Coordinates of C-alpha atoms in Angstrom, one line a residue:
L118 CA 2.9 -18.3 22.5
Q119 CA 2.6 -14.5 21.7
S120 CA 4.2 -13.5 25.3
I121 CA 7.0 -16.0 24.8
L122 CA 7.4 -14.4 21.4
T123 CA 7.5 -11.1 23.3
V124 CA 10.1 -12.5 25.8
S125 CA 12.3 -14.2 23.2
H126 CA 12.7 -10.8 21.1
K127 CA 13.3 -8.9 24.3
Y128 CA 16.2 -10.9 25.4
Q129 CA 17.4 -12.2 22.1
V130 CA 17.1 -15.8 22.6
C131 CA 17.1 -16.5 18.5
R132 CA 16.1 -20.5 18.8
L133 CA 13.1 -19.8 21.3
R134 CA 11.9 -17.2 18.8
S135 CA 12.1 -19.4 15.8
W136 CA 10.3 -22.0 17.7
C137 CA 7.6 -19.5 18.9
E138 CA 7.2 -18.5 15.3
K139 CA 6.6 -21.9 14.0
M140 CA 4.3 -22.8 16.5
L141 CA 2.3 -19.7 15.9
C142 CA 2.2 -20.2 12.1
D143 CA 0.4 -23.3 13.2
Q144 CA -2.1 -21.4 14.9
I145 CA -2.9 -18.9 12.4
S146 CA -6.7 -18.9 11.6
V147 CA -9.3 -16.4 10.2
E148 CA -9.9 -15.2 13.9
K149 CA -6.2 -14.8 15.0
V150 CA -4.5 -13.8 11.6
C151 CA -4.5 -10.2 12.4
S152 CA -3.4 -10.3 16.2
I153 CA -0.6 -12.5 15.1
L154 CA 0.4 -10.5 12.2
C155 CA 1.0 -7.6 14.3
Q156 CA 3.0 -9.1 16.7
A157 CA 4.9 -10.6 14.0
H158 CA 5.4 -7.0 12.9
L159 CA 6.1 -5.7 16.1
F160 CA 9.0 -8.3 16.8
D161 CA 10.3 -8.7 13.2
A162 CA 9.2 -12.3 12.7
G163 CA 9.7 -12.4 9.3
Q164 CA 8.6 -16.0 9.0
L165 CA 5.5 -15.7 10.8
E166 CA 4.6 -12.2 9.0
E167 CA 5.2 -14.1 5.9
A168 CA 2.9 -17.0 6.7
C169 CA 0.2 -14.4 8.2
L170 CA 0.0 -12.5 4.9
H171 CA -0.1 -15.8 2.9
F172 CA -2.9 -16.7 5.2
I173 CA -4.6 -13.4 4.8
K174 CA -4.4 -13.5 0.7
D175 CA -5.7 -17.4 0.8
N176 CA -8.7 -16.4 2.8
S177 CA -9.2 -13.1 2.0
S178 CA -12.8 -13.2 1.8
K179 CA -13.2 -14.4 5.5
V180 CA -10.3 -12.3 6.9
L181 CA -11.2 -9.2 5.3
V182 CA -14.7 -8.8 6.9
T183 CA -13.7 -9.6 10.5
A184 CA -13.2 -6.8 13.2
G185 CA -9.4 -7.4 13.3
F186 CA -8.8 -6.7 10.0
G187 CA -10.9 -3.4 10.6
E188 CA -8.8 -2.9 13.8
L189 CA -5.6 -2.7 11.4
G190 CA -6.6 0.0 9.7
K191 CA -7.1 2.1 12.9
N192 CA -4.4 0.6 15.2
W193 CA -1.5 -0.6 12.6
P194 CA -1.6 1.5 9.5
Q195 CA 2.1 0.2 8.5
V196 CA 0.8 -3.4 8.9
M197 CA -2.3 -2.6 6.9
L198 CA 0.2 -1.0 4.2
K199 CA 2.2 -4.4 4.0
V200 CA -1.0 -6.1 3.8
S201 CA -2.4 -4.1 0.9
L202 CA 1.0 -4.3 -0.7
F203 CA 1.2 -8.1 -0.5
L204 CA -2.3 -8.5 -1.8
S205 CA -1.6 -6.2 -4.7
G206 CA 1.5 -8.3 -5.3
I207 CA 3.9 -5.0 -5.0
P208 CA 7.2 -6.0 -3.3
E209 CA 7.9 -3.5 -0.2
A210 CA 11.2 -2.9 -2.1
H211 CA 9.1 -1.0 -4.6
A212 CA 7.0 1.1 -2.2
T213 CA 9.3 3.1 -0.4
A214 CA 7.6 6.2 -0.9
A215 CA 4.7 4.9 0.7
I216 CA 6.6 3.1 3.5
Q217 CA 8.5 6.6 4.4
A218 CA 5.2 8.8 4.2
Q219 CA 4.1 6.9 7.1
Q220 CA 7.2 7.4 8.9
P221 CA 7.0 10.1 11.6
S222 CA 9.0 13.2 10.6

């Protein structure tokens, strides 16, 4: 499904993208959530990203100790910032300075 999400984003097939997001929401698990969240971030899949963030918050004691979560900090700093903000209850709109600091100059 993640590869179908990639194709639907590339070719702007909105209905297929929406379907993929819904199906991937059903596949979120402790083992897969970080990978799915990165895909959601990469392809601007807002519904899926939101579902992943809620799952991480609701299952933080299990998710935060996985290798996948550790890799977020190393390979996906923007996604890690989103997770940190979400877990802290800070809206992204209030963290523009932190978000802009991560952008390449």
